[in-house]
mmCIF file of C-alpha atoms and ligand atoms in Angstrom:
data_model
loop_
_atom_site.group_PDB
_atom_site.id
_atom_site.type_symbol
_atom_site.label_atom_id
_atom_site.label_comp_id
_atom_site.label_asym_id
_atom_site.label_seq_id
_atom_site.Cartn_x
_atom_site.Cartn_y
_atom_site.Cartn_z
ATOM 1 C CA MET A 1 126.651 225.572 76.464
ATOM 2 C CA THR A 2 125.108 221.455 73.797
ATOM 3 C CA ILE A 3 124.634 218.491 76.018
ATOM 4 C CA ARG A 4 126.035 215.405 74.170
ATOM 5 C CA SER A 5 125.268 211.933 74.842
ATOM 6 C CA VAL A 6 127.969 210.234 74.334
ATOM 7 C CA ILE A 7 128.972 206.444 74.721
ATOM 8 C CA ILE A 8 131.522 205.760 77.089
ATOM 9 C CA GLY A 9 131.823 201.855 77.198
ATOM 10 C CA THR A 10 130.619 199.302 75.604
ATOM 11 C CA GLY A 11 129.440 194.982 76.503
ATOM 12 C CA SER A 12 127.636 192.245 75.094
ATOM 13 C CA TYR A 13 127.374 188.748 76.414
ATOM 14 C CA LEU A 14 125.999 185.205 74.649
ATOM 15 C CA PRO A 15 125.155 183.013 76.048
ATOM 16 C CA LYS A 16 127.067 179.195 75.756
ATOM 17 C CA ASN A 17 125.110 177.077 73.894
ATOM 18 C CA ARG A 18 125.830 178.224 70.170
ATOM 19 C CA VAL A 19 123.734 176.308 67.926
ATOM 20 C CA ALA A 20 124.971 175.404 64.214
ATOM 21 C CA ASN A 21 122.756 175.153 60.976
ATOM 22 C CA HIS A 22 124.188 171.946 61.247
ATOM 23 C CA ASP A 23 122.730 171.037 64.698
ATOM 24 C CA LEU A 24 118.848 172.188 64.458
ATOM 25 C CA PRO A 25 116.432 169.529 65.045
ATOM 26 C CA GLU A 26 115.765 167.143 61.777
ATOM 27 C CA HIS A 27 112.020 167.470 62.071
ATOM 28 C CA LEU A 28 112.757 171.353 60.845
ATOM 29 C CA ASN A 29 113.578 169.936 57.368
ATOM 30 C CA THR A 30 115.722 172.931 56.543
ATOM 31 C CA SER A 31 119.285 172.878 55.774
ATOM 32 C CA HIS A 32 122.923 174.967 55.988
ATOM 33 C CA GLU A 33 122.735 176.132 52.806
ATOM 34 C CA TRP A 34 119.717 177.337 52.827
ATOM 35 C CA ILE A 35 119.434 179.419 55.658
ATOM 36 C CA VAL A 36 122.812 181.048 55.135
ATOM 37 C CA GLU A 37 122.119 181.178 50.797
ATOM 38 C CA ARG A 38 117.879 182.876 52.627
ATOM 39 C CA THR A 39 119.680 185.347 55.369
ATOM 40 C CA GLY A 40 123.655 184.520 55.841
ATOM 41 C CA ILE A 41 122.824 182.893 59.631
ATOM 42 C CA CYS A 42 125.338 179.905 59.968
ATOM 43 C CA ALA A 43 124.867 179.830 63.919
ATOM 44 C CA ARG A 44 122.598 181.298 66.896
ATOM 45 C CA TYR A 45 123.631 180.841 71.175
ATOM 46 C CA LEU A 46 120.605 179.692 72.542
ATOM 47 C CA ALA A 47 120.382 181.166 76.496
ATOM 48 C CA ALA A 48 120.095 177.699 78.991
ATOM 49 C CA PRO A 49 116.553 177.106 80.517
ATOM 50 C CA ASP A 50 117.665 179.213 84.186
ATOM 51 C CA GLU A 51 118.811 181.690 82.085
ATOM 52 C CA TYR A 52 116.594 184.818 81.402
ATOM 53 C CA THR A 53 116.448 188.481 79.607
ATOM 54 C CA SER A 54 118.056 190.314 82.950
ATOM 55 C CA ASP A 55 121.254 187.171 83.461
ATOM 56 C CA MET A 56 122.204 188.440 79.994
ATOM 57 C CA ALA A 57 121.089 192.224 80.338
ATOM 58 C CA VAL A 58 123.511 192.577 83.602
ATOM 59 C CA GLU A 59 126.108 190.131 82.230
ATOM 60 C CA ALA A 60 126.887 193.079 78.839
ATOM 61 C CA ALA A 61 126.259 195.568 81.146
ATOM 62 C CA LYS A 62 128.503 194.819 83.756
ATOM 63 C CA ARG A 63 131.306 193.820 80.883
ATOM 64 C CA ALA A 64 129.818 198.213 79.098
ATOM 65 C CA LEU A 65 130.541 199.335 83.305
ATOM 66 C CA ASN A 66 133.396 197.780 83.215
ATOM 67 C CA VAL A 67 134.267 200.285 80.434
ATOM 68 C CA ALA A 68 133.199 203.182 81.558
ATOM 69 C CA LYS A 69 136.055 202.643 84.355
ATOM 70 C CA LEU A 70 132.354 203.052 86.083
ATOM 71 C CA THR A 71 130.318 201.877 88.826
ATOM 72 C CA PRO A 72 126.657 201.025 89.101
ATOM 73 C CA GLN A 73 126.316 203.384 91.635
ATOM 74 C CA ASP A 74 126.898 205.837 89.473
ATOM 75 C CA ILE A 75 124.224 204.692 87.175
ATOM 76 C CA ASP A 76 121.147 207.406 86.856
ATOM 77 C CA MET A 77 118.964 205.646 84.441
ATOM 78 C CA ILE A 78 118.679 202.298 82.941
ATOM 79 C CA ILE A 79 116.801 201.690 79.643
ATOM 80 C CA LEU A 80 116.351 197.663 79.164
ATOM 81 C CA ALA A 81 114.536 197.249 75.134
ATOM 82 C CA THR A 82 113.498 193.885 75.019
ATOM 83 C CA SER A 83 110.645 192.154 74.178
ATOM 84 C CA THR A 84 110.569 188.910 75.733
ATOM 85 C CA PRO A 85 110.749 190.558 79.344
ATOM 86 C CA ASP A 86 111.248 188.534 82.976
ATOM 87 C CA HIS A 87 107.107 188.401 82.967
ATOM 88 C CA THR A 88 104.858 190.681 81.931
ATOM 89 C CA PHE A 89 105.187 192.993 84.605
ATOM 90 C CA PRO A 90 107.112 195.078 86.174
ATOM 91 C CA ALA A 91 109.792 195.820 84.249
ATOM 92 C CA THR A 92 112.689 193.880 83.551
ATOM 93 C CA ALA A 93 114.898 196.634 84.413
ATOM 94 C CA THR A 94 113.965 197.228 87.849
ATOM 95 C CA ARG A 95 115.425 193.505 88.311
ATOM 96 C CA ILE A 96 117.985 194.276 86.141
ATOM 97 C CA GLN A 97 118.863 197.811 88.436
ATOM 98 C CA SER A 98 118.285 195.906 92.180
ATOM 99 C CA LYS A 99 120.613 192.622 90.338
ATOM 100 C CA LEU A 100 123.686 195.196 89.468
ATOM 101 C CA GLY A 101 123.110 196.453 92.841
ATOM 102 C CA MET A 102 122.190 200.137 91.854
ATOM 103 C CA SER A 103 119.586 202.327 94.277
ATOM 104 C CA LYS A 104 119.055 205.638 92.704
ATOM 105 C CA GLY A 105 117.954 206.584 90.046
ATOM 106 C CA PHE A 106 114.837 205.078 88.120
ATOM 107 C CA ALA A 107 114.930 201.927 85.195
ATOM 108 C CA PHE A 108 112.333 200.755 82.520
ATOM 109 C CA ASP A 109 111.557 198.674 79.971
ATOM 110 C CA GLN A 110 110.383 199.735 75.506
ATOM 111 C CA SER A 111 109.665 197.822 73.264
ATOM 112 C CA ALA A 112 110.097 198.398 69.675
ATOM 113 C CA VAL A 113 110.683 194.708 68.867
ATOM 114 C CA CYS A 114 114.127 193.915 66.519
ATOM 115 C CA SER A 115 114.255 198.148 66.434
ATOM 116 C CA GLY A 116 114.265 198.556 70.508
ATOM 117 C CA PHE A 117 117.683 199.328 71.276
ATOM 118 C CA VAL A 118 117.617 201.886 68.009
ATOM 119 C CA PHE A 119 114.248 203.668 70.066
ATOM 120 C CA ALA A 120 115.912 203.053 73.740
ATOM 121 C CA LEU A 121 119.214 204.855 72.368
ATOM 122 C CA ALA A 122 117.379 207.596 70.872
ATOM 123 C CA THR A 123 114.808 208.314 73.737
ATOM 124 C CA ALA A 124 117.741 208.204 76.695
ATOM 125 C CA ASP A 125 119.596 210.283 74.367
ATOM 126 C CA THR A 126 116.305 212.722 75.449
ATOM 127 C CA TYR A 127 115.974 211.644 79.130
ATOM 128 C CA LEU A 128 120.113 213.118 78.985
ATOM 129 C CA LYS A 129 120.248 216.039 76.933
ATOM 130 C CA GLN A 130 116.677 217.378 79.488
ATOM 131 C CA GLY A 131 119.230 217.497 82.337
ATOM 132 C CA MET A 132 116.429 213.840 83.772
ATOM 133 C CA ALA A 133 119.839 211.928 84.200
ATOM 134 C CA LYS A 134 123.733 212.552 84.032
ATOM 135 C CA THR A 135 124.252 208.416 83.036
ATOM 136 C CA ALA A 136 122.708 206.146 81.583
ATOM 137 C CA LEU A 137 122.681 202.258 80.826
ATOM 138 C CA VAL A 138 120.851 201.491 77.681
ATOM 139 C CA ILE A 139 121.044 197.443 77.185
ATOM 140 C CA GLY A 140 119.267 195.469 74.948
ATOM 141 C CA ALA A 141 118.586 191.714 75.458
ATOM 142 C CA GLU A 142 116.527 188.810 74.333
ATOM 143 C CA THR A 143 115.268 185.451 75.599
ATOM 144 C CA MET A 144 113.711 185.226 71.424
ATOM 145 C CA SER A 145 114.209 180.965 71.382
ATOM 146 C CA ARG A 146 111.800 181.679 73.970
ATOM 147 C CA LEU A 147 109.101 182.589 71.364
ATOM 148 C CA LEU A 148 110.153 180.057 68.696
ATOM 149 C CA ASP A 149 107.136 177.654 67.202
ATOM 150 C CA TRP A 150 110.318 174.718 67.093
ATOM 151 C CA THR A 151 108.409 173.110 64.317
ATOM 152 C CA ASP A 152 107.997 176.071 61.716
ATOM 153 C CA ARG A 153 111.115 176.027 60.325
ATOM 154 C CA LYS A 154 109.911 179.925 58.365
ATOM 155 C CA THR A 155 110.446 181.158 61.833
ATOM 156 C CA ALA A 156 112.959 178.430 64.542
ATOM 157 C CA VAL A 157 116.023 179.140 62.190
ATOM 158 C CA LEU A 158 115.577 182.765 62.043
ATOM 159 C CA PHE A 159 116.890 184.183 65.958
ATOM 160 C CA GLY A 160 119.257 183.557 68.894
ATOM 161 C CA ASP A 161 119.614 184.431 71.922
ATOM 162 C CA GLY A 162 122.093 187.771 73.977
ATOM 163 C CA ALA A 163 122.464 190.771 75.413
ATOM 164 C CA GLY A 164 123.984 194.111 74.634
ATOM 165 C CA ALA A 165 125.018 197.219 76.198
ATOM 166 C CA VAL A 166 126.022 200.594 76.245
ATOM 167 C CA VAL A 167 127.415 203.104 78.787
ATOM 168 C CA LEU A 168 126.012 206.727 77.809
ATOM 169 C CA GLN A 169 126.871 209.808 79.561
ATOM 170 C CA ALA A 170 125.628 213.678 79.804
ATOM 171 C CA GLN A 171 129.097 216.023 78.774
ATOM 172 C CA GLN A 172 129.187 219.267 77.528
ATOM 173 C CA GLY A 173 131.807 220.887 74.836
ATOM 174 C CA THR A 174 132.090 217.748 72.831
ATOM 175 C CA ASP A 175 131.482 216.843 69.225
ATOM 176 C CA ARG A 176 130.818 212.810 70.271
ATOM 177 C CA GLY A 177 128.027 211.483 71.020
ATOM 178 C CA ILE A 178 124.486 210.980 69.658
ATOM 179 C CA LEU A 179 124.217 213.654 67.129
ATOM 180 C CA GLY A 180 120.562 212.398 65.845
ATOM 181 C CA SER A 181 118.045 209.716 65.146
ATOM 182 C CA LEU A 182 115.078 208.989 63.396
ATOM 183 C CA LEU A 183 111.627 206.979 63.870
ATOM 184 C CA ARG A 184 109.234 205.317 62.342
ATOM 185 C CA THR A 185 105.732 202.871 62.469
ATOM 186 C CA ASP A 186 103.259 201.558 60.755
ATOM 187 C CA GLY A 187 100.725 199.813 62.478
ATOM 188 C CA CYS A 188 99.464 199.021 59.046
ATOM 189 C CA GLY A 189 102.044 196.092 59.150
ATOM 190 C CA TYR A 190 101.220 194.906 62.666
ATOM 191 C CA ASP A 191 99.503 191.412 60.998
ATOM 192 C CA GLU A 192 103.220 190.976 58.815
ATOM 193 C CA LEU A 193 104.953 190.522 61.975
ATOM 194 C CA TYR A 194 103.529 189.406 65.549
ATOM 195 C CA VAL A 195 103.477 186.676 68.241
ATOM 196 C CA ASN A 196 100.243 185.116 68.390
ATOM 197 C CA GLY A 197 99.471 186.275 72.021
ATOM 198 C CA GLY A 198 99.295 187.923 75.416
ATOM 199 C CA PRO A 199 97.877 189.203 78.451
ATOM 200 C CA SER A 200 94.893 190.927 76.940
ATOM 201 C CA THR A 201 93.986 188.251 74.860
ATOM 202 C CA THR A 202 95.273 185.532 74.692
ATOM 203 C CA GLN A 203 96.912 185.470 78.157
ATOM 204 C CA THR A 204 99.449 183.064 76.740
ATOM 205 C CA THR A 205 103.145 184.353 75.442
ATOM 206 C CA GLY A 206 102.864 182.719 72.251
ATOM 207 C CA VAL A 207 104.732 182.382 69.370
ATOM 208 C CA ILE A 208 106.240 184.117 66.251
ATOM 209 C CA HIS A 209 104.817 184.501 63.151
ATOM 210 C CA MET A 210 106.247 186.069 59.920
ATOM 211 C CA ASN A 211 105.478 186.958 56.167
ATOM 212 C CA GLY A 212 108.711 186.525 55.269
ATOM 213 C CA ARG A 213 108.302 188.345 51.924
ATOM 214 C CA GLU A 214 106.360 190.908 53.130
ATOM 215 C CA VAL A 215 108.512 191.512 56.147
ATOM 216 C CA PHE A 216 112.129 191.559 53.383
ATOM 217 C CA ARG A 217 110.165 193.854 51.028
ATOM 218 C CA ASN A 218 109.097 196.468 53.805
ATOM 219 C CA ALA A 219 112.083 196.817 55.713
ATOM 220 C CA VAL A 220 114.240 197.062 52.459
ATOM 221 C CA HIS A 221 112.531 200.254 51.021
ATOM 222 C CA ARG A 222 111.690 201.710 55.036
ATOM 223 C CA LEU A 223 115.071 200.731 55.314
ATOM 224 C CA GLU A 224 116.783 203.132 52.659
ATOM 225 C CA GLU A 225 114.309 206.319 53.664
ATOM 226 C CA ALA A 226 115.458 205.627 57.394
ATOM 227 C CA VAL A 227 119.470 206.480 56.078
ATOM 228 C CA GLU A 228 118.817 208.790 53.389
ATOM 229 C CA ASP A 229 116.482 211.153 55.740
ATOM 230 C CA ILE A 230 119.073 211.013 59.129
ATOM 231 C CA LEU A 231 121.335 211.722 57.553
ATOM 232 C CA GLN A 232 119.645 214.422 55.753
ATOM 233 C CA GLN A 233 118.707 215.916 59.516
ATOM 234 C CA CYS A 234 121.857 215.577 60.641
ATOM 235 C CA ASP A 235 123.756 217.701 57.312
ATOM 236 C CA VAL A 236 126.015 214.004 56.741
ATOM 237 C CA SER A 237 127.124 213.148 53.870
ATOM 238 C CA GLN A 238 127.393 209.073 53.603
ATOM 239 C CA GLU A 239 130.401 209.557 52.256
ATOM 240 C CA GLU A 240 131.800 210.317 55.996
ATOM 241 C CA ILE A 241 130.222 207.486 57.512
ATOM 242 C CA ASP A 242 133.024 204.837 58.948
ATOM 243 C CA TRP A 243 130.885 202.545 60.062
ATOM 244 C CA LEU A 244 127.138 201.038 59.243
ATOM 245 C CA VAL A 245 126.384 198.957 62.811
ATOM 246 C CA PRO A 246 122.893 197.332 61.243
ATOM 247 C CA HIS A 247 120.151 194.829 62.881
ATOM 248 C CA GLN A 248 121.226 191.596 61.615
ATOM 249 C CA ALA A 249 118.160 190.011 60.719
ATOM 250 C CA ASN A 250 119.344 188.368 57.144
ATOM 251 C CA LYS A 251 122.808 190.123 55.509
ATOM 252 C CA ARG A 252 120.560 190.362 51.608
ATOM 253 C CA ILE A 253 118.721 192.854 53.502
ATOM 254 C CA ILE A 254 121.919 194.832 55.606
ATOM 255 C CA ASP A 255 123.826 194.828 51.466
ATOM 256 C CA ALA A 256 120.432 196.608 50.135
ATOM 257 C CA THR A 257 121.519 199.079 53.123
ATOM 258 C CA ALA A 258 124.653 199.281 52.465
ATOM 259 C CA LYS A 259 124.079 199.486 48.825
ATOM 260 C CA LYS A 260 122.458 202.872 48.731
ATOM 261 C CA LEU A 261 124.847 204.028 51.487
ATOM 262 C CA GLY A 262 127.216 203.578 48.643
ATOM 263 C CA LEU A 263 129.314 201.689 51.085
ATOM 264 C CA PRO A 264 130.952 198.237 50.899
ATOM 265 C CA ASP A 265 131.169 195.698 52.316
ATOM 266 C CA GLU A 266 134.766 196.299 54.623
ATOM 267 C CA LYS A 267 132.311 198.941 56.928
ATOM 268 C CA VAL A 268 129.707 197.586 57.253
ATOM 269 C CA ILE A 269 128.940 194.905 61.102
ATOM 270 C CA HIS A 270 127.976 191.136 60.437
ATOM 271 C CA THR A 271 127.749 189.557 63.411
ATOM 272 C CA GLY A 272 123.809 188.374 62.269
ATOM 273 C CA ASN A 273 126.503 185.031 60.447
ATOM 274 C CA ASP A 274 127.542 184.233 64.316
ATOM 275 C CA HIS A 275 124.273 185.454 66.334
ATOM 276 C CA ALA A 276 121.281 185.224 63.970
ATOM 277 C CA ASN A 277 118.361 187.713 64.505
ATOM 278 C CA THR A 278 118.226 188.790 68.587
ATOM 279 C CA SER A 279 116.057 191.230 67.936
ATOM 280 C CA SER A 280 117.079 194.727 70.438
ATOM 281 C CA ALA A 281 120.682 192.647 71.144
ATOM 282 C CA SER A 282 121.570 192.578 67.949
ATOM 283 C CA ILE A 283 122.603 196.610 67.101
ATOM 284 C CA PRO A 284 124.770 196.748 70.808
ATOM 285 C CA LEU A 285 125.851 192.925 70.927
ATOM 286 C CA ALA A 286 127.478 193.558 66.757
ATOM 287 C CA LEU A 287 128.717 197.062 68.162
ATOM 288 C CA ASP A 288 130.954 195.544 70.854
ATOM 289 C CA HIS A 289 131.717 193.629 68.244
ATOM 290 C CA ALA A 290 133.474 195.206 66.359
ATOM 291 C CA VAL A 291 135.179 198.325 69.391
ATOM 292 C CA ARG A 292 136.508 195.066 70.984
ATOM 293 C CA ASP A 293 138.275 193.605 67.323
ATOM 294 C CA GLY A 294 138.762 198.163 66.800
ATOM 295 C CA ARG A 295 137.231 198.245 64.043
ATOM 296 C CA ILE A 296 135.433 200.938 65.841
ATOM 297 C CA GLN A 297 137.661 203.203 67.353
ATOM 298 C CA GLN A 298 137.052 206.419 69.567
ATOM 299 C CA GLY A 299 135.486 209.467 66.662
ATOM 300 C CA ASP A 300 134.629 207.053 64.055
ATOM 301 C CA LEU A 301 130.817 207.788 62.743
ATOM 302 C CA ILE A 302 128.280 205.787 62.594
ATOM 303 C CA LEU A 303 124.972 204.233 61.502
ATOM 304 C CA CYS A 304 123.161 202.174 62.869
ATOM 305 C CA GLU A 305 119.113 201.389 61.892
ATOM 306 C CA ALA A 306 116.881 198.563 62.832
ATOM 307 C CA PHE A 307 113.640 197.553 60.971
ATOM 308 C CA ALA A 308 111.228 195.093 63.439
ATOM 309 C CA GLY A 309 107.763 194.111 64.104
ATOM 310 C CA GLY A 310 105.408 196.472 64.166
ATOM 311 C CA PHE A 311 106.522 197.885 62.194
ATOM 312 C CA ALA A 312 108.611 199.840 63.769
ATOM 313 C CA TRP A 313 112.337 201.367 62.118
ATOM 314 C CA GLY A 314 114.666 204.663 62.690
ATOM 315 C CA SER A 315 118.544 204.833 62.464
ATOM 316 C CA ASN A 316 120.540 206.689 64.529
ATOM 317 C CA LEU A 317 123.619 207.607 63.813
ATOM 318 C CA ILE A 318 126.486 208.325 66.641
ATOM 319 C CA ARG A 319 130.030 209.661 66.635
ATOM 320 C CA MET A 320 131.230 207.449 69.411
HETATM 321 N N1 LIG B 401 114.886 176.339 55.258
HETATM 322 C C1 LIG B 401 114.288 174.740 54.560
HETATM 323 N N2 LIG B 401 113.290 175.868 53.625
HETATM 324 C C2 LIG B 401 112.390 176.962 53.963
HETATM 325 C C3 LIG B 401 112.937 177.168 55.052
HETATM 326 C C4 LIG B 401 113.961 176.473 55.681
HETATM 327 N N3 LIG B 401 114.834 177.624 57.062
HETATM 328 N N4 LIG B 401 112.040 178.254 55.134
HETATM 329 C C5 LIG B 401 110.662 178.735 54.708
HETATM 330 N N5 LIG B 401 111.588 177.497 53.352
HETATM 331 C C6 LIG B 401 111.166 177.528 51.572
HETATM 332 C C7 LIG B 401 108.908 177.866 52.071
HETATM 333 O O1 LIG B 401 108.231 177.026 52.718
HETATM 334 C C8 LIG B 401 109.001 177.353 50.765
HETATM 335 O O2 LIG B 401 108.585 177.225 50.006
HETATM 336 P P1 LIG B 401 107.751 177.369 48.966
HETATM 337 O O3 LIG B 401 108.189 177.764 47.757
HETATM 338 O O4 LIG B 401 107.940 174.964 48.789
HETATM 339 O O5 LIG B 401 106.516 176.939 49.493
HETATM 340 C C9 LIG B 401 110.390 179.023 50.082
HETATM 341 O O6 LIG B 401 111.320 178.025 51.449
HETATM 342 C C10 LIG B 401 109.967 180.185 50.208
HETATM 343 O O7 LIG B 401 109.844 180.414 51.623
HETATM 344 P P2 LIG B 401 109.754 182.826 51.257
HETATM 345 O O8 LIG B 401 109.185 182.455 52.608
HETATM 346 O O9 LIG B 401 109.238 182.630 49.962
HETATM 347 O O10 LIG B 401 111.085 182.714 51.611
HETATM 348 P P3 LIG B 401 112.545 183.965 51.495
HETATM 349 O O11 LIG B 401 113.334 183.833 50.498
HETATM 350 O O12 LIG B 401 111.443 185.077 51.443
HETATM 351 O O13 LIG B 401 112.788 184.065 52.411
HETATM 352 C C11 LIG B 401 112.952 184.721 55.061
HETATM 353 C C12 LIG B 401 112.898 183.727 54.012
HETATM 354 C C13 LIG B 401 114.587 184.042 55.308
HETATM 355 C C14 LIG B 401 112.172 184.480 56.566
HETATM 356 C C15 LIG B 401 112.886 186.277 54.686
HETATM 357 O O14 LIG B 401 111.963 186.313 54.136
HETATM 358 C C16 LIG B 401 113.168 187.407 55.310
HETATM 359 O O15 LIG B 401 114.836 187.316 55.646
HETATM 360 N N6 LIG B 401 112.774 188.509 55.978
HETATM 361 C C17 LIG B 401 112.347 189.639 56.430
HETATM 362 C C18 LIG B 401 112.959 189.117 58.248
HETATM 363 C C19 LIG B 401 113.019 190.277 59.027
HETATM 364 O O16 LIG B 401 113.575 191.446 58.882
HETATM 365 N N7 LIG B 401 112.807 189.932 59.843
HETATM 366 C C20 LIG B 401 112.531 191.995 60.649
HETATM 367 C C21 LIG B 401 111.999 191.705 61.844
HETATM 368 S S1 LIG B 401 112.707 190.330 63.185
HETATM 369 C C22 LIG B 401 112.203 191.691 64.182
HETATM 370 O O17 LIG B 401 110.982 191.645 64.956
HETATM 371 C C23 LIG B 401 111.793 189.985 65.769
#
């Protein structure tokens, strides 16, 4: 019988410090109006100095486990999607494993920047279908504020910190679960959006550099491809989609994808206005948000999509 990877719990976490556009440092020489018009962002949450990616991931994971009515000992795999690990190595996922008190199974990090959660869901789905694990935590967690150049208004206004998690369980005889995933990369976009540091190059952490226009242009047309192709792959028509749960980089990019799908705005989950771009955390944060407020219900068909540095992009089609 076919094995499906079913989402049985969602959770998320935002740091306490909410910074509205009006609260941004004056030296950035920006305005609430400019940021809202170009991106839709009104605020972001920033981690406390002693708050790490693993701390936020653990909080989101605990909430997802609580919903799933499971304990950490029921989990046999953790995949953490992040570009902001606590340390260069070991994998931050192993730190999450020990902070949760989970002593079995395995845990590793996956890096595809803002598409990290889409890639991690696809990876977890494959592992569960192969029988390598039965119950997985898939987490997206980021302290993007640590990668920002706070003198660069082109990037500093765009990002925030946070974490989101789902519990995935291998089940048989169900029509729920991940129906399909589509993953793409094109390394020709490497220099358009990158962090100018790293262990093997500068031995520093570095800060984000982005050619915003080029990223925007690529995001719009490659996401069109990502949503069209996954629907075709899964033999699903666009009318069947109940919710679009997109990566929250820019409202204009999301609107373009929704338009392509013929989805009205009421069917699109928007959290970027309040959270900004939390990279790999943004999809699970948005998903948890809409599950908790009762919009997304069991049985709904949801489409997740993301575009990121690399370039890396993709989508997952999920029956909740
Ligand atoms: N406040 C005020 N003015 C600003 C700001 C700001 N925060 N930032 C830039 N400007 C100015 C620029 O200096 C420029 O001024 P000039 O014309 O005098 O030179 C003008 O605004 C236009 O700048 P652009 O960069 O061309 O603005 P654009 O309309 O392209 O919007 C943005 C910039 C919002 C970054 C947009 O390009 C975008 O969203 N790009 C895609 C981002 C994205 O999707 N990222 C993907 C994932 S992120 C990841 O993977 C980590």
